[in-house]
Amino acid sequence: MDIFDLIGPIMVGPSSSHTAGAVRIGLVGRRLLGEDPVQAQLLLHGSFAATGRGHGTDRALVAGLLGLAPDDGRIPDSFQLAGEQGLSFCFGTVSLRSAHPNSVQLTLDGKSGRRLQMTAASIGGGRIQVRELDGMPLCFSAEQPTLIVKNEDQPGSVADVSRVLARLGINIATFQVNRNSRGGEAVMVIECDAPILEQTAEHIRRIPGILDAVSIKAV
Amino acid sequence: MAVFDSVTELLAYCGNTSLPLWEAVMRCSARESGISAEESWEKMRGRLLVMEQADASYEPALRSRSGLSGGDAEKMQRQFQSGGSISGDFIGQILSSALRMSECNACMRRIVAAPTAGSCGVIPAVLLPYARRFQTGEDELVKALYVAAGFGSVIASRASISGAEAGCQAEVGSASAMAAAALVYLHGGREEQMANAAAIALKNMMGLVCDPVAGLVEVPCVKRNAAGAMNALTAAELALAGIESRIPPDEVIDAMQAVGEMMPAALRETGEGGIAASPTAIKFRQDFFGA
Ligand code: SF4
């Protein structure tokens, strides 16, 4: 364990899983949406639903959606900040099948009309996992720069994407392919060692058969 | 991927390199994470500053969302300042500092997890009053944090620092062991004495369960930080007097892990056992959460 995880992290309390992790989930949602969210529906599951209110999980999630970091002193005031920044939100509870106890399902609408649905879990010590994206099961931590690529499920897509990344000199740490059981669409999750530029995502979006590509910074 | 997997190894490394323990921890961990010693130092210094800020930013009127926490540090402060406490000014300061930081955490203030948010009050509660009493400079306090981190990293590597995994002995217990070693360092103790202090502190907290009322990091956590800080002081005093832990530190850490593994889930942060299962706690949970 890194010594700065022993004296640290610096965070807004009270709980690394229910507060700091929740902020990071919100942040990842915002980054994946790729623009300012104007509307958010947040459905809490398990322990998030049961004790989230006492831990400020609700405020933490909204803070993340607004782009605040887990050590931002404004987290407790995030509801008010949301009003000032034009984000409306509503909370509910949900019972997700075989999900981690600290899970939340987010539906976000961005200012230009982009929509994103994501389920993520806070798995302890402030670490998180995104478990589902727009109905597609997957798993990533957002601790490294990550590229999410949606494609038509056809042969060659994985090779095409890897080729572009190799050509741009990007070192891949992990590469996952997730297929929607209903067929038709697949999602690649590519974790890299170095930051991924927006141009790289742009390159990948131009590959035939690729439906979308979003790169996010490590959160 | 810990820097040191055992206290034995940590002490041997210091012996072989003639580096003081804080510096061994700083250099090895910086190398491991690919940053320079200077960057590491600045980062650790930043942690100290946030501890000091949090301590200074405390507001007696602040209450947690649940209403279970807030205001106690102020009561403790008034008690010793008015001369009414049993053990006097220094101990009074330690107790109120521990409560202050833990209440800041419960009330959504910015804190430094050390090693966790729930146990964030222990280390600053011994360092800050010590520095005031002995006029310790900032550099020494940063070094003390490296000492604390060094022992914490061995505990994390051999055992756990998570209440959900091994109970509160792993959170407040580990914090207390880290704080004890840091105090021995500040008071001029030798490396072996730091290790003995950490072992003694951990032994005194062995078996402590994690039982937060309604699952919130408030009761018994806030007051337990005060106990963890006092336990650190106890262990440091014993070690500085030359008293040794009869059981070597690594074996104590392993025993703590074994105890953690024996603990039923109800006593590991689920809020289902211990104090969380008391009738009053259950009633509180029902009233607050309606479940
Ligand atoms: S009781 Fe549990 S939640 Fe509270 S400080 Fe101890 S380990 Fe952390």
Short mmCIF file of C-alpha atoms and ligand atoms in Angstrom, two decimals:
data_model
loop_
_atom_site.label_atom_id
_atom_site.label_comp_id
_atom_site.label_asym_id
_atom_site.label_seq_id
_atom_site.Cartn_x
_atom_site.Cartn_y
_atom_site.Cartn_z
CA MET A 1 0.00 0.00 0.00
CA ASP A 2 1.28 3.44 -0.91
CA ILE A 3 2.28 5.43 2.19
CA PHE A 4 -0.01 8.24 1.03
CA ASP A 5 -2.92 5.87 1.41
CA LEU A 6 -1.84 5.38 5.02
CA ILE A 7 -1.37 9.06 5.81
CA GLY A 8 -4.09 10.06 3.41
CA PRO A 9 -5.97 10.46 1.26
CA ILE A 10 -7.07 13.98 2.02
CA MET A 11 -10.84 13.79 1.81
CA VAL A 12 -14.12 15.18 3.02
CA GLY A 13 -15.56 12.85 5.67
CA PRO A 14 -17.11 10.84 7.04
CA SER A 15 -16.52 7.66 5.06
CA SER A 16 -14.07 6.67 2.37
CA SER A 17 -16.57 4.27 0.81
CA HIS A 18 -19.80 6.21 1.34
CA THR A 19 -18.45 9.73 0.81
CA ALA A 20 -15.10 9.81 -1.03
CA GLY A 21 -16.02 6.84 -3.26
CA ALA A 22 -19.39 8.41 -4.01
CA VAL A 23 -17.74 11.64 -5.16
CA ARG A 24 -15.53 9.62 -7.50
CA ILE A 25 -18.53 7.79 -8.95
CA GLY A 26 -20.17 11.14 -9.71
CA LEU A 27 -16.95 12.39 -11.28
CA VAL A 28 -16.61 9.35 -13.52
CA GLY A 29 -20.23 9.77 -14.62
CA ARG A 30 -19.57 13.39 -15.52
CA ARG A 31 -16.41 12.51 -17.44
CA LEU A 32 -18.09 9.69 -19.32
CA LEU A 33 -20.94 11.98 -20.26
CA GLY A 34 -18.32 14.35 -21.58
CA GLU A 35 -20.24 17.52 -20.82
CA ASP A 36 -22.04 19.33 -18.01
CA PRO A 37 -25.00 17.28 -16.85
CA VAL A 38 -28.26 19.24 -16.58
CA GLN A 39 -30.38 16.46 -15.19
CA ALA A 40 -29.56 13.45 -13.07
CA GLN A 41 -31.51 10.59 -11.64
CA LEU A 42 -29.68 8.72 -8.90
CA LEU A 43 -30.97 5.39 -7.67
CA LEU A 44 -29.26 4.06 -4.56
CA HIS A 45 -28.91 0.37 -3.85
CA GLY A 46 -28.07 -1.62 -0.70
CA SER A 47 -26.04 0.12 1.97
CA PHE A 48 -25.99 3.30 -0.12
CA ALA A 49 -29.78 3.32 0.07
CA ALA A 50 -29.89 2.29 3.74
CA THR A 51 -27.27 4.57 5.31
CA GLY A 52 -26.26 6.91 2.51
CA ARG A 53 -28.12 9.87 3.93
CA GLY A 54 -26.15 9.75 7.19
CA HIS A 55 -22.86 9.58 5.31
CA GLY A 56 -23.70 12.39 2.92
CA THR A 57 -23.57 9.94 0.00
CA ASP A 58 -26.25 11.97 -1.78
CA ARG A 59 -24.31 15.23 -1.51
CA ALA A 60 -21.10 13.44 -2.45
CA LEU A 61 -22.59 11.99 -5.65
CA VAL A 62 -23.95 15.36 -6.71
CA ALA A 63 -20.61 16.99 -5.89
CA GLY A 64 -18.88 14.55 -8.22
CA LEU A 65 -21.38 15.27 -10.97
CA LEU A 66 -20.49 18.94 -10.62
CA GLY A 67 -16.81 18.10 -11.05
CA LEU A 68 -15.69 18.51 -7.43
CA ALA A 69 -12.84 16.31 -6.18
CA PRO A 70 -13.16 14.10 -3.07
CA ASP A 71 -11.16 16.62 -1.00
CA ASP A 72 -13.21 19.66 -2.01
CA GLY A 73 -14.54 21.46 1.04
CA ARG A 74 -17.70 22.43 -0.87
CA ILE A 75 -19.03 18.85 -0.98
CA PRO A 76 -21.52 19.38 1.88
CA ASP A 77 -23.01 22.33 -0.06
CA SER A 78 -23.29 20.50 -3.37
CA PHE A 79 -27.10 20.64 -3.53
CA GLN A 80 -26.98 24.42 -3.49
CA LEU A 81 -24.11 24.48 -5.98
CA ALA A 82 -26.12 22.25 -8.29
CA GLY A 83 -28.90 24.84 -8.28
CA GLU A 84 -26.42 27.57 -9.20
CA GLN A 85 -24.89 25.47 -11.99
CA GLY A 86 -28.20 24.40 -13.51
CA LEU A 87 -28.16 20.73 -12.55
CA SER A 88 -31.45 19.32 -11.39
CA PHE A 89 -31.42 15.94 -9.74
CA CYS A 90 -33.62 13.43 -8.00
CA PHE A 91 -32.84 10.49 -5.75
CA GLY A 92 -34.58 7.18 -5.38
CA THR A 93 -33.80 3.66 -4.32
CA VAL A 94 -33.48 0.56 -6.42
CA SER A 95 -32.82 -3.09 -5.82
CA LEU A 96 -30.25 -4.27 -8.33
CA ARG A 97 -29.66 -7.95 -8.91
CA SER A 98 -26.33 -9.30 -7.57
CA ALA A 99 -24.85 -5.82 -7.18
CA HIS A 100 -22.26 -4.70 -4.63
CA PRO A 101 -23.94 -3.28 -1.47
CA ASN A 102 -22.59 0.22 -2.15
CA SER A 103 -24.03 0.71 -5.61
CA VAL A 104 -25.77 3.49 -7.46
CA GLN A 105 -27.43 3.67 -10.83
CA LEU A 106 -27.13 7.03 -12.54
CA THR A 107 -29.02 8.37 -15.49
CA LEU A 108 -27.49 11.60 -16.74
CA ASP A 109 -28.63 14.04 -19.39
CA GLY A 110 -26.05 16.47 -20.68
CA LYS A 111 -26.57 20.02 -21.85
CA SER A 112 -26.31 19.07 -25.51
CA GLY A 113 -28.66 16.13 -25.09
CA ARG A 114 -26.21 13.31 -24.52
CA ARG A 115 -27.58 10.63 -22.22
CA LEU A 116 -25.73 8.12 -20.14
CA GLN A 117 -26.78 5.34 -17.83
CA MET A 118 -24.21 3.89 -15.52
CA THR A 119 -24.11 1.59 -12.52
CA ALA A 120 -21.11 1.87 -10.25
CA ALA A 121 -20.05 0.56 -6.87
CA SER A 122 -17.86 1.96 -4.11
CA ILE A 123 -15.79 -1.04 -3.10
CA GLY A 124 -13.91 0.30 -0.06
CA GLY A 125 -11.16 2.76 0.75
CA GLY A 126 -12.58 5.24 -1.75
CA ARG A 127 -12.00 2.89 -4.67
CA ILE A 128 -14.79 2.37 -7.16
CA GLN A 129 -15.84 0.15 -10.03
CA VAL A 130 -18.08 1.01 -12.94
CA ARG A 131 -20.13 -2.15 -13.45
CA GLU A 132 -22.53 -1.26 -16.21
CA LEU A 133 -22.68 1.34 -18.92
CA ASP A 134 -25.79 1.93 -21.02
CA GLY A 135 -27.02 -1.54 -20.22
CA MET A 136 -23.73 -3.23 -21.00
CA PRO A 137 -22.01 -5.12 -18.15
CA LEU A 138 -18.32 -4.25 -17.77
CA CYS A 139 -15.85 -3.47 -15.03
CA PHE A 140 -13.28 -0.75 -14.61
CA SER A 141 -11.88 1.35 -11.79
CA ALA A 142 -11.10 4.67 -13.51
CA GLU A 143 -7.83 4.71 -11.58
CA GLN A 144 -5.99 4.84 -14.89
CA PRO A 145 -6.71 6.79 -18.04
CA THR A 146 -9.48 4.79 -19.68
CA LEU A 147 -10.88 4.63 -23.17
CA ILE A 148 -14.41 3.33 -23.68
CA VAL A 149 -15.23 2.28 -27.22
CA LYS A 150 -18.65 1.19 -28.43
CA ASN A 151 -18.75 -0.77 -31.60
CA GLU A 152 -20.91 -2.95 -33.78
CA ASP A 153 -20.15 -6.49 -32.78
CA GLN A 154 -18.30 -7.57 -35.88
CA PRO A 155 -14.94 -9.23 -36.51
CA GLY A 156 -11.92 -7.00 -36.78
CA SER A 157 -13.01 -4.13 -34.54
CA VAL A 158 -10.67 -5.06 -31.72
CA ALA A 159 -7.76 -5.39 -34.11
CA ASP A 160 -8.60 -2.04 -35.74
CA VAL A 161 -8.67 -0.23 -32.42
CA SER A 162 -5.45 -1.84 -31.16
CA ARG A 163 -3.75 -0.93 -34.41
CA VAL A 164 -4.67 2.74 -34.05
CA LEU A 165 -3.47 2.78 -30.44
CA ALA A 166 -0.20 1.08 -31.39
CA ARG A 167 0.33 3.57 -34.20
CA LEU A 168 -0.16 6.45 -31.76
CA GLY A 169 2.34 4.85 -29.39
CA ILE A 170 -0.17 4.26 -26.60
CA ASN A 171 0.72 1.56 -24.14
CA ILE A 172 -2.25 -0.58 -23.18
CA ALA A 173 -2.40 -1.81 -19.58
CA THR A 174 -5.62 -3.83 -19.85
CA PHE A 175 -8.08 -4.51 -22.64
CA GLN A 176 -11.60 -5.85 -22.05
CA VAL A 177 -14.26 -6.69 -24.57
CA ASN A 178 -17.83 -6.83 -23.35
CA ARG A 179 -20.62 -8.02 -25.55
CA ASN A 180 -24.27 -7.29 -25.11
CA SER A 181 -26.04 -10.63 -24.89
CA ARG A 182 -28.79 -9.25 -27.07
CA GLY A 183 -26.20 -8.99 -29.79
CA GLY A 184 -25.39 -6.16 -32.06
CA GLU A 185 -23.24 -3.98 -29.82
CA ALA A 186 -20.03 -4.44 -27.90
CA VAL A 187 -17.98 -2.24 -25.61
CA MET A 188 -14.22 -2.24 -25.28
CA VAL A 189 -12.66 -0.89 -22.10
CA ILE A 190 -9.02 0.00 -22.56
CA GLU A 191 -6.94 1.09 -19.60
CA CYS A 192 -3.69 2.84 -20.46
CA ASP A 193 -0.60 3.90 -18.58
CA ALA A 194 -0.44 7.42 -19.95
CA PRO A 195 -3.18 10.03 -20.46
CA ILE A 196 -5.26 9.51 -23.58
CA LEU A 197 -5.78 12.58 -25.73
CA GLU A 198 -9.15 13.57 -27.12
CA GLN A 199 -7.57 13.29 -30.60
CA THR A 200 -7.02 9.60 -29.96
CA ALA A 201 -10.70 9.11 -29.23
CA GLU A 202 -11.43 11.16 -32.33
CA HIS A 203 -9.22 8.84 -34.43
CA ILE A 204 -11.00 5.81 -33.11
CA ARG A 205 -14.46 7.26 -33.72
CA ARG A 206 -13.52 7.44 -37.42
CA ILE A 207 -12.89 3.70 -37.70
CA PRO A 208 -15.77 2.05 -39.59
CA GLY A 209 -18.03 0.05 -37.27
CA ILE A 210 -17.13 2.17 -34.24
CA LEU A 211 -20.20 3.83 -32.75
CA ASP A 212 -18.57 5.96 -30.09
CA ALA A 213 -15.31 6.44 -28.20
CA VAL A 214 -14.81 8.40 -24.99
CA SER A 215 -11.57 8.85 -23.11
CA ILE A 216 -11.47 9.81 -19.47
CA LYS A 217 -8.68 10.89 -17.19
CA ALA A 218 -7.82 8.87 -14.12
CA VAL A 219 -10.21 9.89 -11.37
CA MET B 1 3.62 -4.07 -3.04
CA ALA B 2 4.47 -2.68 0.35
CA VAL B 3 7.77 -0.99 0.88
CA PHE B 4 8.55 -3.18 3.88
CA ASP B 5 6.80 -6.45 4.62
CA SER B 6 7.99 -6.72 8.18
CA VAL B 7 9.17 -4.59 11.05
CA THR B 8 12.25 -6.79 11.21
CA GLU B 9 13.07 -5.93 7.61
CA LEU B 10 12.41 -2.22 8.22
CA LEU B 11 14.76 -2.13 11.22
CA ALA B 12 17.41 -4.18 9.43
CA TYR B 13 17.27 -1.82 6.48
CA CYS B 14 17.81 1.16 8.78
CA GLY B 15 20.70 -0.66 10.43
CA ASN B 16 22.38 -1.54 7.16
CA THR B 17 22.00 1.84 5.52
CA SER B 18 22.41 3.95 8.67
CA LEU B 19 19.39 5.92 7.50
CA PRO B 20 17.00 7.17 10.15
CA LEU B 21 13.71 5.29 9.95
CA TRP B 22 11.71 8.21 8.60
CA GLU B 23 14.19 8.68 5.79
CA ALA B 24 14.29 4.98 4.91
CA VAL B 25 10.50 5.06 4.59
CA MET B 26 10.54 8.24 2.54
CA ARG B 27 13.27 7.12 0.16
CA CYS B 28 12.04 3.58 -0.40
CA SER B 29 8.41 4.59 -0.92
CA ALA B 30 9.36 7.45 -3.24
CA ARG B 31 11.45 5.08 -5.34
CA GLU B 32 8.61 2.57 -5.42
CA SER B 33 6.10 5.12 -6.70
CA GLY B 34 8.52 6.82 -9.06
CA ILE B 35 8.57 10.24 -7.44
CA SER B 36 11.50 12.20 -6.06
CA ALA B 37 12.24 12.47 -2.36
CA GLU B 38 11.42 16.18 -2.59
CA GLU B 39 8.01 15.51 -4.13
CA SER B 40 7.29 12.95 -1.46
CA TRP B 41 8.29 15.39 1.28
CA GLU B 42 6.02 18.12 -0.10
CA LYS B 43 3.14 15.69 -0.31
CA MET B 44 3.60 14.59 3.28
CA ARG B 45 3.97 18.18 4.40
CA GLY B 46 0.67 18.89 2.64
CA ARG B 47 -0.97 16.20 4.76
CA LEU B 48 0.36 17.80 7.94
CA LEU B 49 -1.01 21.17 6.84
CA VAL B 50 -4.48 19.74 6.22
CA MET B 51 -4.41 18.13 9.67
CA GLU B 52 -3.55 21.50 11.19
CA GLN B 53 -6.22 23.27 9.14
CA ALA B 54 -8.90 20.77 10.09
CA ASP B 55 -7.93 21.08 13.73
CA ALA B 56 -8.17 24.86 13.50
CA SER B 57 -11.39 24.90 11.50
CA TYR B 58 -13.42 23.06 14.12
CA GLU B 59 -16.66 24.75 15.03
CA PRO B 60 -18.32 23.79 18.29
CA ALA B 61 -21.79 24.33 16.79
CA LEU B 62 -21.25 21.87 13.96
CA ARG B 63 -23.43 18.74 14.01
CA SER B 64 -23.40 15.68 11.79
CA ARG B 65 -26.40 14.91 9.58
CA SER B 66 -27.53 12.22 11.98
CA GLY B 67 -27.18 14.55 14.95
CA LEU B 68 -25.05 11.95 16.74
CA SER B 69 -21.80 13.91 16.58
CA GLY B 70 -20.59 17.39 17.36
CA GLY B 71 -19.74 19.64 20.27
CA ASP B 72 -17.90 17.11 22.42
CA ALA B 73 -14.41 18.40 21.65
CA GLU B 74 -15.53 21.78 22.90
CA LYS B 75 -16.77 20.28 26.18
CA MET B 76 -13.45 18.53 26.66
CA GLN B 77 -11.58 21.72 25.87
CA ARG B 78 -13.53 23.73 28.42
CA GLN B 79 -13.02 21.07 31.04
CA PHE B 80 -9.25 21.14 30.95
CA GLN B 81 -8.97 24.84 30.32
CA SER B 82 -10.96 25.54 33.45
CA GLY B 83 -8.58 23.34 35.40
CA GLY B 84 -11.28 20.79 36.09
CA SER B 85 -9.79 17.77 34.36
CA ILE B 86 -8.19 14.92 36.27
CA SER B 87 -5.04 14.62 34.22
CA GLY B 88 -4.31 18.19 33.28
CA ASP B 89 -3.56 20.25 30.26
CA PHE B 90 -1.51 18.00 27.96
CA ILE B 91 -3.81 14.99 28.23
CA GLY B 92 -6.80 17.29 27.93
CA GLN B 93 -5.42 18.65 24.70
CA ILE B 94 -4.88 15.16 23.31
CA LEU B 95 -8.42 14.13 24.16
CA SER B 96 -10.01 17.23 22.72
CA SER B 97 -7.85 17.09 19.57
CA ALA B 98 -8.91 13.51 18.93
CA LEU B 99 -12.58 14.42 19.34
CA ARG B 100 -12.16 17.54 17.24
CA MET B 101 -10.73 15.74 14.23
CA SER B 102 -13.21 12.90 14.44
CA GLU B 103 -16.11 15.31 14.75
CA CYS B 104 -14.79 17.22 11.74
CA ASN B 105 -14.89 13.95 9.84
CA ALA B 106 -18.42 13.12 10.97
CA CYS B 107 -19.52 16.63 9.97
CA MET B 108 -18.17 16.41 6.42
CA ARG B 109 -15.10 18.55 6.89
CA ARG B 110 -11.84 17.98 5.04
CA ILE B 111 -9.58 15.58 6.94
CA VAL B 112 -6.61 13.32 6.33
CA ALA B 113 -7.46 9.63 6.57
CA ALA B 114 -4.82 8.20 8.92
CA PRO B 115 -4.98 5.41 8.10
CA THR B 116 -8.78 5.64 7.56
CA ALA B 117 -11.38 8.37 7.86
CA GLY B 118 -12.91 6.67 10.90
CA SER B 119 -9.57 6.69 12.71
CA CYS B 120 -8.39 10.09 11.42
CA GLY B 121 -8.27 11.66 14.89
CA VAL B 122 -5.64 9.50 16.54
CA ILE B 123 -2.40 10.62 14.88
CA PRO B 124 -3.04 14.38 14.85
CA ALA B 125 -4.31 14.14 18.42
CA VAL B 126 -0.87 13.12 19.64
CA LEU B 127 1.28 15.08 17.18
CA LEU B 128 -0.30 18.52 17.46
CA PRO B 129 -0.40 18.82 21.26
CA TYR B 130 3.10 17.31 21.45
CA ALA B 131 4.38 19.96 19.05
CA ARG B 132 2.81 22.73 21.11
CA ARG B 133 4.23 21.42 24.34
CA PHE B 134 7.76 20.74 23.13
CA GLN B 135 7.96 23.45 20.44
CA THR B 136 8.52 20.89 17.71
CA GLY B 137 9.16 22.31 14.26
CA GLU B 138 7.29 21.41 11.11
CA ASP B 139 10.15 19.30 9.71
CA GLU B 140 10.14 17.03 12.73
CA LEU B 141 6.38 16.54 12.46
CA VAL B 142 6.65 15.59 8.80
CA LYS B 143 9.34 13.07 9.73
CA ALA B 144 7.07 11.70 12.45
CA LEU B 145 4.38 11.16 9.81
CA TYR B 146 6.85 9.09 7.77
CA VAL B 147 7.57 7.00 10.86
CA ALA B 148 3.82 6.48 11.32
CA ALA B 149 3.43 5.60 7.64
CA GLY B 150 6.30 3.12 7.81
CA PHE B 151 4.68 1.09 10.57
CA GLY B 152 1.27 1.53 8.97
CA SER B 153 2.53 0.09 5.74
CA VAL B 154 3.84 -3.03 7.46
CA ILE B 155 0.48 -3.47 9.20
CA ALA B 156 -1.38 -3.00 5.91
CA SER B 157 0.89 -5.51 4.21
CA ARG B 158 0.84 -8.27 6.86
CA ALA B 159 -2.67 -7.61 8.15
CA SER B 160 -5.25 -4.97 7.31
CA ILE B 161 -6.25 -1.40 8.07
CA SER B 162 -9.90 -1.94 7.21
CA GLY B 163 -12.65 -2.31 9.80
CA ALA B 164 -14.70 -4.29 7.30
CA GLU B 165 -11.88 -6.82 7.03
CA ALA B 166 -10.46 -7.05 10.53
CA GLY B 167 -12.51 -4.89 12.91
CA CYS B 168 -11.62 -1.65 14.65
CA GLN B 169 -8.34 -3.11 15.95
CA ALA B 170 -7.23 -2.66 12.34
CA GLU B 171 -8.42 0.97 12.14
CA VAL B 172 -8.13 2.71 15.50
CA GLY B 173 -5.70 -0.01 16.61
CA SER B 174 -3.42 0.57 13.63
CA ALA B 175 -3.72 4.34 13.99
CA SER B 176 -2.73 4.01 17.62
CA ALA B 177 0.30 1.87 16.78
CA MET B 178 1.37 4.34 14.09
CA ALA B 179 0.91 7.26 16.48
CA ALA B 180 2.84 5.50 19.24
CA ALA B 181 5.84 4.98 16.97
CA ALA B 182 5.65 8.61 15.82
CA LEU B 183 5.64 9.85 19.41
CA VAL B 184 8.68 7.75 20.29
CA TYR B 185 10.44 9.27 17.30
CA LEU B 186 9.55 12.83 18.33
CA HIS B 187 10.78 12.20 21.84
CA GLY B 188 14.16 11.00 20.65
CA GLY B 189 13.61 7.25 21.01
CA ARG B 190 15.52 4.63 19.07
CA GLU B 191 14.16 2.59 16.16
CA GLU B 192 13.63 -0.51 18.34
CA GLN B 193 11.67 1.61 20.79
CA MET B 194 9.41 2.83 17.98
CA ALA B 195 8.77 -0.79 17.02
CA ASN B 196 8.09 -1.75 20.63
CA ALA B 197 5.68 1.14 21.03
CA ALA B 198 3.77 0.08 17.92
CA ALA B 199 3.59 -3.53 19.13
CA ILE B 200 2.43 -2.53 22.61
CA ALA B 201 -0.24 -0.21 21.22
CA LEU B 202 -1.56 -2.88 18.88
CA LYS B 203 -1.64 -5.51 21.61
CA ASN B 204 -3.69 -3.20 23.81
CA MET B 205 -6.30 -2.83 21.09
CA MET B 206 -6.34 -6.46 20.03
CA GLY B 207 -9.82 -7.77 19.41
CA LEU B 208 -11.53 -4.41 19.17
CA VAL B 209 -14.62 -4.87 17.02
CA CYS B 210 -16.05 -2.54 14.38
CA ASP B 211 -19.61 -1.79 15.40
CA PRO B 212 -20.79 1.55 14.08
CA VAL B 213 -24.31 2.50 15.14
CA ALA B 214 -26.59 2.57 12.10
CA GLY B 215 -23.49 1.96 9.99
CA LEU B 216 -22.39 5.57 10.47
CA VAL B 217 -18.77 6.46 11.25
CA GLU B 218 -19.78 8.27 14.45
CA VAL B 219 -20.67 6.07 17.42
CA PRO B 220 -18.47 4.57 18.84
CA CYS B 221 -15.84 5.86 16.41
CA VAL B 222 -15.43 9.45 17.63
CA LYS B 223 -14.75 8.56 21.26
CA ARG B 224 -12.69 5.56 20.25
CA ASN B 225 -10.26 7.96 18.58
CA ALA B 226 -9.73 9.59 21.98
CA ALA B 227 -8.99 6.17 23.46
CA GLY B 228 -6.67 5.30 20.57
CA ALA B 229 -4.69 8.50 21.15
CA MET B 230 -4.33 7.83 24.87
CA ASN B 231 -3.28 4.27 24.13
CA ALA B 232 -0.61 5.62 21.80
CA LEU B 233 0.70 7.83 24.57
CA THR B 234 0.70 4.89 26.99
CA ALA B 235 2.61 2.67 24.59
CA ALA B 236 5.11 5.41 23.74
CA GLU B 237 5.80 6.14 27.41
CA LEU B 238 6.37 2.45 28.14
CA ALA B 239 8.67 2.01 25.17
CA LEU B 240 10.64 5.16 25.96
CA ALA B 241 11.16 3.83 29.49
CA GLY B 242 12.90 0.85 27.91
CA ILE B 243 10.00 -1.57 28.34
CA GLU B 244 9.88 -4.08 25.52
CA SER B 245 7.03 -5.93 23.95
CA ARG B 246 7.59 -9.55 24.95
CA ILE B 247 6.14 -10.59 21.62
CA PRO B 248 7.98 -9.29 18.52
CA PRO B 249 6.06 -6.64 16.53
CA ASP B 250 5.62 -8.80 13.41
CA GLU B 251 4.08 -11.59 15.46
CA VAL B 252 1.72 -9.10 17.09
CA ILE B 253 0.62 -7.85 13.68
CA ASP B 254 0.07 -11.41 12.47
CA ALA B 255 -1.95 -12.17 15.59
CA MET B 256 -4.11 -9.12 14.92
CA GLN B 257 -4.81 -10.37 11.42
CA ALA B 258 -5.67 -13.84 12.74
CA VAL B 259 -8.11 -12.28 15.22
CA GLY B 260 -9.65 -10.30 12.37
CA GLU B 261 -10.21 -13.46 10.40
CA MET B 262 -11.93 -15.06 13.38
CA MET B 263 -14.32 -12.13 13.76
CA PRO B 264 -17.85 -12.78 12.58
CA ALA B 265 -19.17 -10.42 9.90
CA ALA B 266 -21.53 -8.84 12.45
CA LEU B 267 -18.47 -7.30 14.12
CA ARG B 268 -16.85 -6.02 10.95
CA GLU B 269 -18.49 -2.74 9.97
CA THR B 270 -21.88 -4.20 9.09
CA GLY B 271 -23.52 -2.33 11.96
CA GLU B 272 -25.15 -5.56 13.11
CA GLY B 273 -23.21 -6.45 16.23
CA GLY B 274 -21.52 -4.92 19.26
CA ILE B 275 -22.73 -1.50 20.25
CA ALA B 276 -24.65 -1.23 16.98
CA ALA B 277 -26.91 -4.08 18.12
CA SER B 278 -27.88 -2.41 21.39
CA PRO B 279 -31.59 -1.55 21.75
CA THR B 280 -30.87 2.18 21.72
CA ALA B 281 -28.75 1.86 18.56
CA ILE B 282 -31.45 -0.13 16.82
CA LYS B 283 -34.08 2.39 17.79
CA PHE B 284 -31.91 5.21 16.55
CA ARG B 285 -31.40 3.49 13.24
CA GLN B 286 -35.14 2.96 12.85
CA ASP B 287 -35.96 6.55 13.73
CA PHE B 288 -33.29 8.03 11.47
CA PHE B 289 -33.48 5.75 8.47
CA GLY B 290 -36.90 4.29 8.98
CA ALA B 291 -35.47 0.79 8.59
S1 SF4 C 1 -15.88 1.24 14.78
FE1 SF4 C 1 -15.56 0.66 12.67
S2 SF4 C 1 -16.16 2.48 11.46
FE2 SF4 C 1 -15.80 3.14 13.58
S3 SF4 C 1 -13.67 3.77 13.62
FE3 SF4 C 1 -13.73 1.65 14.30
S4 SF4 C 1 -13.36 0.48 12.40
FE4 SF4 C 1 -13.92 2.56 11.76
#
